[in-house]
Coordinates of C-alpha atoms in Angstrom, one line a residue:
L1 CA 5.4 20.0 8.5
A2 CA 6.8 18.1 11.4
D3 CA 9.4 20.9 11.3
R4 CA 6.6 23.4 11.8
I5 CA 5.2 21.7 14.8
A6 CA 8.2 19.8 16.5
P7 CA 9.4 22.9 18.0
L8 CA 5.6 23.3 19.4
L9 CA 5.9 20.1 21.0
P10 CA 6.5 20.5 25.2
N11 CA 9.7 18.6 25.8
P12 CA 10.2 15.4 25.7
N13 CA 7.9 14.6 22.9
T14 CA 8.6 12.2 20.5
L15 CA 6.8 13.2 17.0
H16 CA 6.5 10.4 14.3
V17 CA 5.2 11.4 10.8
S18 CA 4.0 8.4 8.4
G19 CA 2.8 8.6 4.9
C20 CA -0.3 5.9 6.1
G21 CA -1.7 4.1 8.6
K22 CA 0.1 1.0 8.0
G23 CA 3.4 2.4 10.3
C24 CA 6.0 0.2 8.5
A25 CA 8.7 2.5 9.3
K26 CA 7.7 2.6 13.5
S27 CA 5.9 0.2 14.7
G28 CA 6.0 1.2 18.1
P29 CA 4.4 4.3 19.5
S30 CA 5.2 8.3 19.8
D31 CA 3.8 10.9 22.0
V32 CA 2.2 11.9 18.6
V33 CA 1.7 11.0 14.9
L34 CA 0.9 13.3 11.7
V35 CA -0.9 10.0 9.6
G36 CA -1.5 10.6 6.2
R37 CA -4.8 9.8 4.9
S38 CA -6.8 9.7 2.0
G39 CA -8.1 12.6 0.6
G40 CA -5.4 14.4 1.8
E41 CA -6.5 14.0 5.2
I42 CA -4.2 14.2 8.0
G43 CA -4.7 12.6 11.0
I44 CA -3.4 13.0 14.6
V45 CA -2.7 10.5 16.9
R46 CA -1.8 10.8 20.5
N47 CA 0.0 8.5 22.6
G48 CA 0.0 6.1 19.8
R49 CA 0.7 4.4 16.6
A50 CA 0.4 5.6 12.8
A51 CA -2.6 2.4 12.7
D52 CA -4.6 4.2 16.1
H53 CA -7.4 6.2 15.7
P54 CA -6.9 9.6 14.9
M55 CA -8.2 12.3 17.5
Q56 CA -8.5 14.7 15.1
V57 CA -8.5 14.8 11.5
S58 CA -7.9 18.0 9.4
T59 CA -7.1 18.4 5.2
D60 CA -5.6 21.4 6.2
P61 CA -1.7 21.9 7.4
N62 CA -2.1 25.4 8.7
A63 CA -5.0 24.1 10.9
V64 CA -2.9 21.4 12.2
I65 CA 0.0 23.7 13.2
E66 CA -2.8 26.1 14.8
W67 CA -3.6 23.2 16.9
F68 CA -0.3 22.2 18.3
A69 CA 0.2 25.9 18.9
A70 CA -2.8 26.3 20.8
G71 CA -1.2 23.4 23.2
M72 CA -3.4 20.4 21.6
S73 CA -6.4 20.8 23.0

């Protein structure tokens, strides 16, 4: 998923992928964070950390990619 999203991000932007909301691997903020959530959900956090409240949540990886392709709006 990250490989398909990274080229869609405007430069320079950081993309962090976290398996859960604890953010153990990277505690600092990123421009975009994809967070694995219960039930197979994918949370999207803008300008924040994995533990922050996602601005968007989806169970469909293709919908997440489409959101990035549409300019994250």
